[in-house]
Amino acid sequence: MGFSSKQMMGLGVFLFAIFVGVPLLIGATGRWDFYFTLTSVALLAIASAGVWLTFYIGRINIGQGAFALIGAYVSAILVVKAGWSFWLSLPAAGLFAALVAVLIGLPILRLRGVYFAMITLVLTQVVTLTALALPITNGAKGISNIPLPSGLSLFGIPLIPDFGSMENTKLAFYLTACILMVVTYAALYRLVNSRLGHLCRSMQQNEELASSIGVNIAYIRIVIFAISSFFGGLGGAMFGSIAQSVYPSSFQVADSVNFMLNCFLGGLGYVFGPMLGTLVLYFGWDLLFEFGKYQMLIYSTLLILIIRFLPNGLLSIRFSKGDKS
Amino acid sequence: MSSLIQVKNVTKKYGGLTANNDISFDVGEHEILSVIGPNGAGKSTLFKMISSFTPTTSGEVLYRGERISNLKPHIVARKGVVRTFQETTIFKSMTVRESVVVAQHLRAKASLAGYFWGSRTAQDDVAAFGKYADELLEFLGMSEIANELASNLPQGNLRALGIAIGLATAPKVLLLDEPFAGMNHDETMNMVNLVRSVRDERGVTIMLVEHDMPAVMSISDRIVVLNFGEKIAEGTPSEIQNNENVIEAYLGSADDEIGM
Ligand SMILES: Nc1ncnc2c1ncn2[C@@H]1O[C@H](COP(=O)(O)OP(=O)(O)OP(=O)(O)O)[C@@H](O)[C@H]1O
Ligand SMILES: [Mg+2]
């Protein structure tokens, strides 16, 4: 895949900024709390990437919180009750979320537009209620006291150090979340620019025409929804590990709505849109904190204005003149 | 001529309305067969059943002796029976070339995962699709608009794009629903020649629905005529032009006979 030198430069600057720049800045200013904020942004951006992918097949997904919650519980249960290494529970959480997505997706992915959106909107609540009801999830008490990720070594070669014996777990979690985010977006970029991505585009633009050229749209929808939910599960599992606890309310309907808004805000036409959207939305909300009870009002008004006047998202400002990536 | 497609006693009911009633006919290999009839006669419905876009109420359609009705459209397309649409149906935000490339996906040798990782086979596929797209667009005289966005094309080109997308799947049987609609005389004649060479040079069997009688008469080997969902005639263009039932169905009188 050919990258222009400009794109390579941009990528280099971005990687340098998150892996070197941010730690240096935080070290210099002593604002250690920013690690937690930026870690959250990175993890939310991973879940948002999944939502963006369902938009890519023309479906509005307001249910990613459900899959994040599933991922968080699966990882917590595997680590706490089955004694798994966190690093193994992480992909398992993603896969379990993907499996649930296949089962749920089979009946609901036929629905389009607002009907699909409405059904996904209740998913988060369904998972919350399930977590409250099941014995294995510990009901309302949730699962607390999740140990920090242990070290990981392969054939005696240490790959990841033990988080428990670290002085600065904040930095370690931050770096882990960033690596995960970079891998997620690299995979997303690759997917969108490969044959699967092209088939998704064909479906998004015209499902009838796509099936007339032999695209198995039902199958592709399921595959995409599963990948989307895999990202949700991954993000959720990481969150649980950082918070060292999971509760039925760890992810709520509002989170699911935010995942979707992140995508709208960043731009549905750009792979990196949800990443930018998550960053802006997260900090935007915090910055409005001083407006007290008007926070929500100002926040919503701004969102409506942005979506009204920038229907293609924030990234469209930069790309509107010519080079669409 | 052996028959490639067999339409056998096909009936389609929409509630109380019978869109197709007990239709039967065969299509031979390498034939160009037109289905004509007044508006609402059931022509598009018949094509939708042949391509499994809608199920039959009763009866079946066979392709090389194998049932292709009441399946899924993508399965029928994979067998090589591909339709185009009466209404403008395109991939709006793809260029002409991108549309023609994506339509070739059935011929991919690499798996979806292979494409993700950029395997050797996938790279070969991509190169082959690009090459074939250029060749096909050249053949269709569309090279100049290859990089135009589909949504920016004028009406005449949209029809051609729909046909190009269908052809890119390398079909054995191509069903064209009103391929000449909205074209002027020259464009139509051009397209008639193209459709003929699709059959002659690529060996594609063609079924088409058309209202443009001069074009139908010049292009068809045989014609099937529908009226109010019934098949009222079948034969060569000259047989159809002189068929009493057909003349009556079209005009209610023998004065304005159809034809050139
Ligand atoms: N999905 C549907 N539901 C109900 N009735 C339908 C449906 N599709 C078609 N019909 C009816 O079936 C009849 C045949 O329609 P069809 O589209 O096959 O006609 P046609 O011969 O293609 O006409 P035209 O030349 O105008 O395209 C019409 O009366 C139409 O109203
Ligand atoms: Mg029609």
Coordinates of C-alpha atoms and ligand atoms in Angstrom, one line a residue:
Chain A
M1 CA 0.0 0.0 0.0
G2 CA 1.6 3.3 -1.1
F3 CA 1.8 6.0 1.5
S4 CA 2.7 9.5 0.4
S5 CA 5.7 11.0 2.2
K6 CA 3.3 13.5 3.8
Q7 CA 1.3 10.6 5.3
M8 CA 4.5 9.0 6.5
M9 CA 5.5 12.2 8.1
G10 CA 2.2 12.6 9.8
L11 CA 2.3 9.1 11.1
G12 CA 5.8 9.6 12.5
V13 CA 4.9 12.8 14.2
F14 CA 1.8 11.2 15.7
L15 CA 3.7 8.2 17.0
F16 CA 6.4 10.3 18.4
A17 CA 3.9 12.6 20.1
I18 CA 2.0 9.8 21.9
F19 CA 4.9 7.6 22.9
V20 CA 7.6 10.2 23.6
G21 CA 6.1 13.7 23.6
V22 CA 3.3 13.0 26.1
P23 CA 5.4 11.2 28.7
L24 CA 8.0 14.0 28.5
L25 CA 5.4 16.7 28.9
I26 CA 3.8 15.0 31.8
G27 CA 7.1 14.4 33.4
A28 CA 8.0 18.0 33.1
T29 CA 4.7 19.4 34.3
G30 CA 4.1 16.8 37.0
R31 CA 0.4 16.4 35.8
W32 CA 0.4 12.7 36.3
D33 CA -3.4 12.7 36.3
F34 CA -3.2 13.3 32.5
Y35 CA -2.1 9.7 32.1
F36 CA -5.4 8.4 33.2
T37 CA -7.3 10.9 31.0
L38 CA -5.3 10.0 27.9
T39 CA -5.4 6.3 28.6
S40 CA -9.2 6.6 28.8
V41 CA -9.2 8.4 25.5
A42 CA -7.1 5.8 23.8
L43 CA -9.4 3.0 25.1
L44 CA -12.6 4.8 24.2
A45 CA -11.1 5.4 20.8
I46 CA -10.7 1.6 20.3
A47 CA -14.3 1.0 21.1
S48 CA -15.3 3.9 18.9
A49 CA -13.3 2.4 16.0
G50 CA -15.7 -0.6 16.2
V51 CA -18.7 1.7 16.0
W52 CA -17.2 3.4 13.0
L53 CA -16.9 0.1 11.3
T54 CA -20.6 -0.7 11.6
F55 CA -21.3 2.8 10.2
Y56 CA -19.1 1.6 7.3
I57 CA -21.8 -1.0 6.4
G58 CA -24.5 1.5 6.7
R59 CA -25.7 0.7 10.3
I60 CA -25.9 3.1 13.2
N61 CA -24.6 1.2 16.2
I62 CA -25.6 2.6 19.6
G63 CA -24.7 -0.6 21.4
Q64 CA -21.0 -0.6 21.8
G65 CA -21.2 -0.1 25.6
A66 CA -22.8 -3.6 25.8
F67 CA -19.8 -5.2 24.2
A68 CA -17.3 -3.1 26.2
L69 CA -19.1 -4.3 29.4
I70 CA -19.1 -7.9 28.1
G71 CA -15.3 -7.6 27.5
A72 CA -14.7 -6.1 30.9
Y73 CA -16.6 -8.9 32.6
V74 CA -15.1 -11.7 30.6
S75 CA -11.5 -10.5 31.3
A76 CA -12.3 -10.0 35.0
I77 CA -13.9 -13.4 35.4
L78 CA -11.0 -15.1 33.6
V79 CA -8.4 -13.3 35.7
V80 CA -10.1 -13.4 39.1
K81 CA -12.0 -16.7 39.0
A82 CA -10.0 -18.8 36.5
G83 CA -6.6 -17.4 37.3
W84 CA -5.8 -16.5 33.7
S85 CA -3.1 -14.1 32.7
F86 CA -4.6 -10.7 31.9
W87 CA -2.8 -10.8 28.6
L88 CA -4.6 -14.0 27.5
S89 CA -7.9 -12.8 28.9
L90 CA -7.7 -9.7 26.7
P91 CA -8.1 -11.4 23.3
A92 CA -10.5 -13.8 24.9
A93 CA -12.7 -10.9 26.0
G94 CA -12.6 -9.6 22.4
L95 CA -13.5 -12.9 21.0
F96 CA -16.3 -13.5 23.4
A97 CA -17.8 -10.1 22.6
A98 CA -17.5 -11.0 18.9
L99 CA -19.3 -14.3 19.5
V100 CA -22.1 -12.6 21.2
A101 CA -22.2 -10.1 18.3
V102 CA -22.7 -13.0 15.9
L103 CA -25.6 -14.4 17.9
I104 CA -27.3 -11.0 18.3
G105 CA -26.4 -9.9 14.8
L106 CA -28.0 -12.8 13.0
P107 CA -31.5 -11.6 13.8
I108 CA -31.0 -7.9 14.0
L109 CA -28.6 -7.0 11.2
R110 CA -31.3 -7.3 8.6
L111 CA -32.9 -4.2 10.1
R112 CA -31.8 -1.0 8.6
G113 CA -31.6 2.7 9.6
V114 CA -33.5 3.7 12.7
Y115 CA -34.8 0.2 13.4
F116 CA -31.3 -1.3 13.8
A117 CA -30.2 1.8 15.8
M118 CA -33.2 1.4 18.2
I119 CA -32.4 -2.2 18.9
T120 CA -28.7 -1.6 19.6
L121 CA -29.8 1.2 21.9
V122 CA -31.3 -1.3 24.3
L123 CA -28.4 -3.8 24.2
T124 CA -26.4 -1.9 26.8
Q125 CA -29.3 -2.1 29.2
V126 CA -29.8 -5.8 28.5
V127 CA -26.2 -6.6 29.3
T128 CA -26.3 -4.5 32.5
L129 CA -29.4 -6.3 33.6
T130 CA -27.8 -9.7 32.8
A131 CA -24.8 -8.7 34.8
L132 CA -27.0 -7.9 37.7
A133 CA -28.8 -11.2 37.5
L134 CA -26.1 -13.7 36.8
P135 CA -24.2 -15.4 39.7
I136 CA -20.9 -15.4 37.9
T137 CA -20.8 -11.6 37.5
N138 CA -21.6 -11.1 41.2
G139 CA -24.7 -9.0 40.7
A140 CA -24.7 -5.4 41.8
K141 CA -21.4 -5.9 43.8
G142 CA -19.6 -6.4 40.6
I143 CA -16.0 -7.8 40.5
S144 CA -13.6 -5.7 42.4
N145 CA -10.0 -6.4 43.5
I146 CA -8.9 -7.5 40.0
P147 CA -5.1 -7.9 40.2
L148 CA -2.9 -5.8 38.0
P149 CA -1.7 -7.5 34.9
S150 CA 1.1 -10.0 35.6
G151 CA 4.2 -10.2 33.5
L152 CA 4.2 -12.2 30.3
S153 CA 7.1 -14.1 28.9
L154 CA 7.4 -16.4 25.9
F155 CA 10.0 -19.2 26.0
G156 CA 11.6 -17.6 28.9
I157 CA 12.0 -14.2 27.2
P158 CA 10.2 -11.6 29.2
L159 CA 7.8 -9.6 26.9
I160 CA 5.8 -7.6 29.3
P161 CA 6.9 -6.8 32.9
D162 CA 4.7 -7.5 35.9
F163 CA 2.5 -4.4 36.4
G164 CA 2.2 -5.2 40.1
S165 CA 5.9 -4.6 40.8
M166 CA 6.0 -1.4 38.9
E167 CA 6.5 2.1 40.3
N168 CA 4.6 3.8 37.6
T169 CA 1.6 1.7 36.5
K170 CA 0.0 4.9 35.1
L171 CA 2.7 5.1 32.4
A172 CA 2.6 1.4 31.8
F173 CA -1.2 1.5 31.2
Y174 CA -0.9 4.5 29.1
L175 CA 1.7 2.9 26.8
T176 CA -0.3 -0.3 26.7
A177 CA -3.5 1.5 25.7
C178 CA -1.6 3.5 23.1
I179 CA 0.0 0.4 21.5
L180 CA -3.4 -1.2 21.5
M181 CA -5.0 1.8 19.9
V182 CA -2.3 2.1 17.2
V183 CA -2.7 -1.6 16.4
T184 CA -6.5 -1.2 16.2
Y185 CA -6.4 1.7 13.9
A186 CA -3.7 0.1 11.7
A187 CA -5.9 -3.0 11.4
L188 CA -8.9 -0.8 10.7
Y189 CA -7.0 1.1 8.0
R190 CA -5.9 -2.1 6.4
L191 CA -9.3 -3.6 6.5
V192 CA -11.0 -0.6 5.0
N193 CA -8.4 -0.6 2.2
S194 CA -8.6 -4.3 1.5
R195 CA -11.2 -6.3 -0.3
L196 CA -13.4 -6.6 2.7
G197 CA -13.5 -2.8 3.0
H198 CA -14.4 -2.5 -0.7
L199 CA -17.2 -4.9 -0.3
C200 CA -18.5 -3.0 2.7
R201 CA -18.4 0.2 0.7
S202 CA -20.4 -1.4 -2.0
M203 CA -23.0 -2.5 0.5
Q204 CA -23.1 0.8 2.2
Q205 CA -23.8 2.5 -1.1
N206 CA -26.3 0.1 -2.5
E207 CA -27.2 -3.3 -1.0
E208 CA -29.3 -4.5 -4.0
L209 CA -26.5 -3.7 -6.4
A210 CA -24.0 -5.3 -4.1
S211 CA -26.0 -8.5 -4.0
S212 CA -26.5 -8.5 -7.7
I213 CA -22.7 -8.7 -8.2
G214 CA -22.6 -11.6 -5.8
V215 CA -21.7 -10.0 -2.5
N216 CA -23.1 -12.1 0.4
I217 CA -24.3 -9.1 2.3
A218 CA -25.7 -11.1 5.3
Y219 CA -22.3 -12.7 5.8
I220 CA -20.3 -9.6 5.5
R221 CA -22.6 -7.7 7.9
I222 CA -22.0 -10.4 10.5
V223 CA -18.3 -10.4 10.0
I224 CA -18.1 -6.7 10.4
F225 CA -20.4 -6.5 13.4
A226 CA -18.2 -9.2 15.0
I227 CA -15.0 -7.3 14.4
S228 CA -16.7 -4.1 15.6
S229 CA -17.7 -5.8 18.8
F230 CA -14.2 -7.4 19.2
F231 CA -12.9 -3.8 19.5
G232 CA -15.5 -3.0 22.0
G233 CA -14.6 -6.1 24.1
L234 CA -10.9 -5.2 23.9
G235 CA -11.5 -1.7 25.1
G236 CA -13.8 -2.7 27.9
A237 CA -11.4 -5.4 29.1
M238 CA -8.5 -2.9 29.3
F239 CA -10.7 -0.5 31.2
G240 CA -11.6 -3.1 33.8
S241 CA -8.0 -3.9 34.3
I242 CA -7.0 -0.3 34.9
A243 CA -10.0 0.4 37.2
Q244 CA -9.3 -3.0 38.8
S245 CA -13.0 -3.5 39.0
V246 CA -16.1 -4.0 36.9
Y247 CA -19.7 -3.1 37.8
P248 CA -23.0 -3.5 35.9
S249 CA -22.9 0.3 35.5
S250 CA -19.3 0.4 34.2
F251 CA -20.6 1.1 30.7
Q252 CA -24.0 2.7 30.3
V253 CA -26.3 3.7 27.5
A254 CA -24.7 7.2 27.6
D255 CA -21.4 5.6 26.9
S256 CA -22.8 3.8 23.9
V257 CA -24.2 7.1 22.7
N258 CA -20.9 8.8 23.1
F259 CA -19.1 6.1 21.1
M260 CA -21.4 6.9 18.3
L261 CA -21.0 10.6 18.7
N262 CA -17.2 10.2 18.6
C263 CA -17.6 8.8 15.1
F264 CA -20.0 11.5 13.9
L265 CA -17.8 14.2 15.3
G266 CA -14.5 12.9 13.8
G267 CA -16.0 12.0 10.5
L268 CA -17.6 8.8 9.1
G269 CA -15.6 9.1 5.9
Y270 CA -12.2 9.0 7.7
V271 CA -10.6 6.0 9.4
F272 CA -9.0 8.2 11.9
G273 CA -12.1 10.2 12.5
P274 CA -13.3 8.3 15.6
M275 CA -9.9 8.8 17.3
L276 CA -10.0 12.5 16.9
G277 CA -13.7 12.6 17.8
T278 CA -13.0 10.7 21.0
L279 CA -10.2 13.1 22.0
V280 CA -12.3 16.2 21.2
L281 CA -15.4 15.0 22.9
Y282 CA -13.7 13.8 26.0
F283 CA -11.8 17.0 26.6
G284 CA -14.7 19.1 25.3
W285 CA -16.9 17.7 28.1
D286 CA -14.2 18.3 30.7
L287 CA -13.5 21.8 29.6
L288 CA -17.2 22.7 29.9
F289 CA -17.2 21.5 33.5
E290 CA -16.9 25.0 34.9
F291 CA -20.3 25.9 33.4
G292 CA -21.8 23.8 36.1
K293 CA -25.5 23.0 35.4
Y294 CA -25.3 24.4 31.9
Q295 CA -22.5 21.9 31.0
M296 CA -24.9 19.5 29.3
L297 CA -26.8 22.3 27.5
I298 CA -23.7 23.9 26.0
Y299 CA -22.2 20.5 25.2
S300 CA -25.4 19.4 23.3
T301 CA -25.8 22.7 21.5
L302 CA -22.2 22.6 20.3
L303 CA -22.6 19.0 19.1
I304 CA -25.7 19.9 17.2
L305 CA -24.0 22.9 15.6
I306 CA -20.9 20.8 14.6
I307 CA -23.0 18.0 13.1
R308 CA -25.2 20.6 11.4
F309 CA -22.4 22.6 9.8
L310 CA -19.8 19.8 9.5
P311 CA -21.8 16.8 8.4
N312 CA -18.7 15.0 7.4
G313 CA -17.0 15.5 10.7
L314 CA -14.0 17.5 12.0
L315 CA -11.6 15.8 9.6
S316 CA -13.5 17.2 6.6
I317 CA -12.1 20.6 7.4
R318 CA -8.6 19.5 6.6
F319 CA -9.5 17.2 3.7
S320 CA -12.2 19.3 2.0
K321 CA -9.7 20.8 -0.3
G322 CA -8.7 18.0 -2.6
D323 CA -6.8 15.1 -1.1
K324 CA -9.2 12.7 0.5
S325 CA -7.3 9.9 2.2
Chain B
M1 CA -29.2 -24.8 -29.6
S2 CA -29.3 -26.2 -26.1
S3 CA -31.4 -24.3 -23.6
L4 CA -29.4 -22.6 -20.9
I5 CA -32.3 -21.0 -18.9
Q6 CA -35.7 -22.7 -18.6
V7 CA -38.6 -20.7 -17.2
K8 CA -41.1 -23.3 -16.1
N9 CA -44.7 -22.3 -15.2
V10 CA -43.6 -19.3 -13.2
T11 CA -46.3 -17.4 -11.4
K12 CA -45.9 -14.4 -9.1
K13 CA -48.7 -13.0 -7.0
Y14 CA -48.5 -9.7 -5.1
G15 CA -51.6 -10.1 -2.8
G16 CA -54.5 -10.2 -5.2
L17 CA -52.5 -9.0 -8.2
T18 CA -51.0 -11.6 -10.5
A19 CA -47.8 -10.0 -11.9
N20 CA -46.8 -13.2 -13.8
N21 CA -49.2 -16.0 -14.6
D22 CA -47.8 -19.4 -15.6
I23 CA -45.0 -18.2 -17.8
S24 CA -42.8 -20.8 -19.6
F25 CA -40.1 -20.4 -22.2
D26 CA -36.5 -21.4 -22.8
V27 CA -33.4 -19.3 -23.5
G28 CA -30.7 -20.9 -25.6
E29 CA -27.0 -20.6 -25.1
H30 CA -25.6 -17.4 -26.8
E31 CA -29.0 -16.2 -27.6
I32 CA -30.3 -12.6 -27.3
L33 CA -33.8 -12.9 -26.1
S34 CA -36.0 -9.9 -25.4
V35 CA -39.0 -9.7 -23.1
I36 CA -41.4 -7.0 -24.2
G37 CA -44.9 -5.8 -23.2
P38 CA -46.8 -2.7 -22.1
N39 CA -46.1 -1.0 -18.7
G40 CA -46.9 -3.2 -15.8
A41 CA -47.0 -6.3 -17.9
G42 CA -44.7 -8.1 -15.4
K43 CA -41.4 -7.9 -17.3
S44 CA -39.2 -6.7 -14.4
T45 CA -41.0 -9.1 -12.0
L46 CA -40.0 -12.0 -14.3
F47 CA -36.3 -10.8 -14.2
K48 CA -36.4 -10.5 -10.5
M49 CA -37.5 -14.1 -10.1
I50 CA -34.9 -15.4 -12.5
S51 CA -32.2 -13.6 -10.5
S52 CA -33.8 -14.6 -7.2
F53 CA -34.4 -11.0 -6.1
T54 CA -37.9 -12.1 -5.4
P55 CA -39.3 -15.6 -4.9
T56 CA -41.7 -17.2 -7.3
T57 CA -45.2 -17.9 -6.0
S58 CA -45.1 -21.2 -8.0
G59 CA -43.0 -22.6 -10.8
E60 CA -39.3 -22.5 -11.1
V61 CA -36.4 -21.3 -13.2
L62 CA -33.6 -23.6 -14.2
Y63 CA -30.1 -22.7 -15.3
R64 CA -28.3 -25.6 -16.9
G65 CA -30.9 -27.8 -15.4
E66 CA -30.3 -26.5 -11.9
R67 CA -32.9 -24.5 -10.0
I68 CA -31.9 -20.8 -9.5
S69 CA -35.2 -19.4 -8.4
N70 CA -36.1 -19.0 -4.7
L71 CA -32.4 -18.8 -3.7
K72 CA -30.4 -15.7 -2.7
P73 CA -29.4 -13.1 -5.3
H74 CA -25.7 -13.5 -4.5
I75 CA -25.8 -17.2 -5.0
V76 CA -27.5 -16.9 -8.4
A77 CA -24.9 -14.2 -9.3
R78 CA -22.1 -16.6 -8.3
K79 CA -23.5 -19.2 -10.7
G80 CA -23.2 -16.6 -13.5
V81 CA -26.7 -15.2 -13.8
V82 CA -26.5 -11.5 -13.2
R83 CA -29.1 -8.8 -13.6
T84 CA -29.0 -5.0 -14.1
F85 CA -31.7 -2.7 -12.8
Q86 CA -34.4 -0.7 -14.4
E87 CA -33.9 2.3 -12.1
T88 CA -30.5 3.9 -12.0
T89 CA -28.6 1.7 -9.6
I90 CA -24.9 2.5 -9.1
F91 CA -22.3 2.9 -6.4
K92 CA -22.7 6.6 -6.0
S93 CA -19.4 7.5 -4.3
M94 CA -17.2 5.2 -6.3
T95 CA -15.5 6.1 -9.6
V96 CA -16.4 4.1 -12.7
R97 CA -13.2 2.2 -12.4
E98 CA -13.6 1.4 -8.7
S99 CA -17.1 0.1 -9.4
V100 CA -15.9 -2.2 -12.1
V101 CA -13.1 -3.4 -9.9
V102 CA -15.3 -4.2 -7.0
A103 CA -17.7 -6.0 -9.2
Q104 CA -15.0 -8.5 -10.1
H105 CA -14.6 -9.7 -6.5
L106 CA -16.2 -13.1 -7.3
R107 CA -13.1 -14.0 -9.2
A108 CA -10.8 -13.3 -6.3
K109 CA -8.4 -16.2 -5.6
A110 CA -7.2 -14.9 -2.3
S111 CA -9.3 -15.0 0.9
L112 CA -10.5 -11.9 2.7
A113 CA -7.8 -12.5 5.2
G114 CA -5.2 -12.8 2.4
Y115 CA -6.2 -9.4 1.3
F116 CA -5.9 -8.0 4.8
W117 CA -2.3 -9.3 5.1
G118 CA -1.6 -8.4 1.5
S119 CA -0.6 -11.9 0.4
R120 CA 1.0 -12.6 -3.0
T121 CA -2.2 -14.0 -4.4
A122 CA -4.1 -11.0 -3.2
Q123 CA -1.7 -8.6 -4.9
D124 CA -2.0 -10.7 -8.1
D125 CA -5.8 -10.4 -7.9
V126 CA -5.7 -6.7 -7.5
A127 CA -3.4 -6.3 -10.5
A128 CA -5.6 -8.6 -12.5
F129 CA -8.8 -6.7 -11.6
G130 CA -7.3 -3.4 -12.5
K131 CA -6.1 -4.8 -15.8
Y132 CA -9.5 -6.3 -16.6
A133 CA -11.3 -3.1 -15.5
D134 CA -9.2 -1.1 -18.0
E135 CA -9.8 -3.6 -20.7
L136 CA -13.6 -3.7 -20.1
L137 CA -13.9 0.1 -20.0
E138 CA -12.0 0.3 -23.2
F139 CA -14.3 -2.3 -24.8
L140 CA -17.3 -0.3 -23.6
G141 CA -15.8 3.0 -24.8
M142 CA -15.8 4.3 -21.2
S143 CA -12.1 4.8 -20.7
E144 CA -12.4 8.5 -20.7
I145 CA -14.8 8.6 -17.7
A146 CA -13.0 5.8 -15.8
N147 CA -12.0 8.1 -13.0
E148 CA -15.2 10.1 -12.8
L149 CA -17.3 9.7 -9.7
A150 CA -20.5 7.7 -10.6
S151 CA -22.7 10.4 -9.0
N152 CA -21.3 13.0 -11.4
L153 CA -22.1 11.1 -14.6
P154 CA -24.9 12.2 -17.0
Q155 CA -27.9 9.9 -17.4
G156 CA -26.7 8.1 -20.5
N157 CA -23.5 7.1 -18.9
L158 CA -25.3 5.8 -15.8
R159 CA -27.0 3.1 -17.9
A160 CA -23.7 2.1 -19.4
L161 CA -22.1 2.0 -15.9
G162 CA -24.9 -0.3 -14.7
I163 CA -24.1 -2.6 -17.6
A164 CA -20.4 -2.4 -17.0
I165 CA -20.8 -3.4 -13.4
G166 CA -22.9 -6.4 -14.5
L167 CA -20.4 -7.4 -17.2
A168 CA -17.5 -7.1 -14.8
T169 CA -18.8 -10.1 -12.8
A170 CA -18.0 -12.1 -16.0
P171 CA -21.6 -13.4 -16.2
K172 CA -22.7 -16.4 -18.3
V173 CA -26.2 -14.9 -18.6
L174 CA -26.8 -11.1 -18.3
L175 CA -30.3 -9.8 -17.7
L176 CA -30.7 -6.2 -18.8
D177 CA -33.7 -4.3 -17.6
E178 CA -34.3 -1.5 -20.1
P179 CA -30.7 -0.9 -21.0
F180 CA -31.5 1.8 -23.6
A181 CA -33.9 3.8 -21.5
G182 CA -33.1 7.5 -21.6
M183 CA -30.6 7.2 -24.5
N184 CA -30.9 9.1 -27.7
H185 CA -30.9 7.4 -31.1
D186 CA -27.1 7.4 -31.5
E187 CA -26.4 6.2 -28.0
T188 CA -29.0 3.4 -28.4
M189 CA -27.4 2.2 -31.7
N190 CA -24.0 2.3 -30.0
M191 CA -25.3 0.3 -27.1
V192 CA -27.1 -2.2 -29.4
N193 CA -23.8 -2.9 -31.1
L194 CA -22.1 -3.2 -27.7
V195 CA -24.6 -5.7 -26.4
R196 CA -24.3 -7.7 -29.6
S197 CA -20.5 -7.8 -29.2
V198 CA -20.8 -8.8 -25.6
R199 CA -22.6 -11.9 -26.9
D200 CA -20.4 -12.4 -29.9
E201 CA -17.0 -11.8 -28.4
R202 CA -17.6 -12.8 -24.8
G203 CA -20.1 -15.6 -25.3
V204 CA -22.6 -14.1 -22.9
T205 CA -26.3 -15.1 -23.2
I206 CA -28.4 -12.0 -23.0
M207 CA -32.0 -11.4 -21.9
L208 CA -33.3 -7.9 -22.1
V209 CA -36.4 -6.0 -21.3
E210 CA -36.9 -2.9 -23.6
H211 CA -39.6 -0.5 -24.8
D212 CA -37.5 0.8 -27.7
M213 CA -39.0 -1.4 -30.5
P214 CA -36.6 -0.6 -33.3
A215 CA -33.7 -1.6 -31.0
V216 CA -35.5 -4.7 -29.8
M217 CA -36.3 -5.8 -33.4
S218 CA -32.7 -5.3 -34.6
I219 CA -31.0 -6.9 -31.6
S220 CA -33.1 -9.9 -30.7
D221 CA -32.9 -13.5 -31.9
R222 CA -36.2 -14.2 -30.3
I223 CA -38.8 -12.2 -28.4
V224 CA -41.3 -13.1 -25.6
V225 CA -44.3 -10.9 -25.2
L226 CA -46.1 -10.4 -21.9
N227 CA -49.4 -8.6 -21.3
F228 CA -51.1 -8.3 -17.9
G229 CA -48.8 -11.0 -16.6
E230 CA -49.6 -13.5 -19.4
K231 CA -47.3 -14.7 -22.1
I232 CA -49.2 -13.8 -25.3
A233 CA -46.5 -14.6 -27.9
E234 CA -43.0 -15.9 -28.5
G235 CA -41.0 -16.0 -31.7
T236 CA -38.5 -14.3 -34.0
P237 CA -38.8 -10.5 -34.5
S238 CA -40.6 -10.9 -37.8
E239 CA -43.1 -13.4 -36.3
I240 CA -43.8 -11.0 -33.4
Q241 CA -44.2 -8.0 -35.7
N242 CA -46.9 -9.8 -37.5
N243 CA -48.6 -11.4 -34.5
E244 CA -52.3 -10.3 -34.1
N245 CA -52.3 -10.7 -30.4
V246 CA -49.2 -8.6 -30.0
I247 CA -50.4 -5.8 -32.2
E248 CA -53.7 -5.7 -30.3
A249 CA -52.0 -5.7 -26.9
Y250 CA -49.8 -2.8 -27.8
L251 CA -52.2 -0.6 -29.7
G252 CA -55.6 -2.1 -29.7
S253 CA -55.6 -1.9 -33.5
A254 CA -53.6 -3.2 -36.4
D255 CA -52.8 0.2 -37.9
D256 CA -49.7 1.2 -36.0
E257 CA -47.9 -2.1 -36.2
I258 CA -44.8 -2.4 -34.1
G259 CA -41.5 -2.6 -35.8
M260 CA -39.1 -0.5 -37.8
Ligands
LIG1 N1 -43.2 -5.3 -4.9 C1 -44.4 -5.2 -5.5 N2 -45.5 -5.2 -4.7 C2 -46.7 -5.2 -5.2 N3 -46.9 -5.1 -6.5 C3 -45.9 -5.1 -7.4 C4 -44.5 -5.1 -6.9 N4 -43.7 -5.1 -7.9 C5 -44.4 -5.0 -9.0 N5 -45.7 -5.0 -8.7 C6 -46.8 -4.9 -9.7 O1 -46.7 -6.0 -10.6 C7 -47.0 -5.6 -11.9 C8 -45.9 -5.9 -12.8 O2 -44.8 -5.0 -12.5 P1 -43.5 -5.0 -13.3 O3 -42.6 -4.0 -12.6 O4 -43.0 -6.4 -13.4 O5 -43.9 -4.4 -14.7 P2 -43.0 -4.1 -16.0 O6 -43.5 -4.9 -17.1 O7 -41.6 -4.2 -15.7 O8 -43.4 -2.6 -16.2 P3 -42.6 -1.4 -16.8 O9 -42.5 -1.5 -18.3 O10 -43.3 -0.2 -16.4 O11 -41.2 -1.5 -16.1 C9 -47.4 -4.1 -11.8 O12 -48.8 -4.0 -11.7 C10 -46.8 -3.7 -10.5 O13 -47.5 -2.6 -9.9
MG2 MG -40.0 -2.9 -15.5

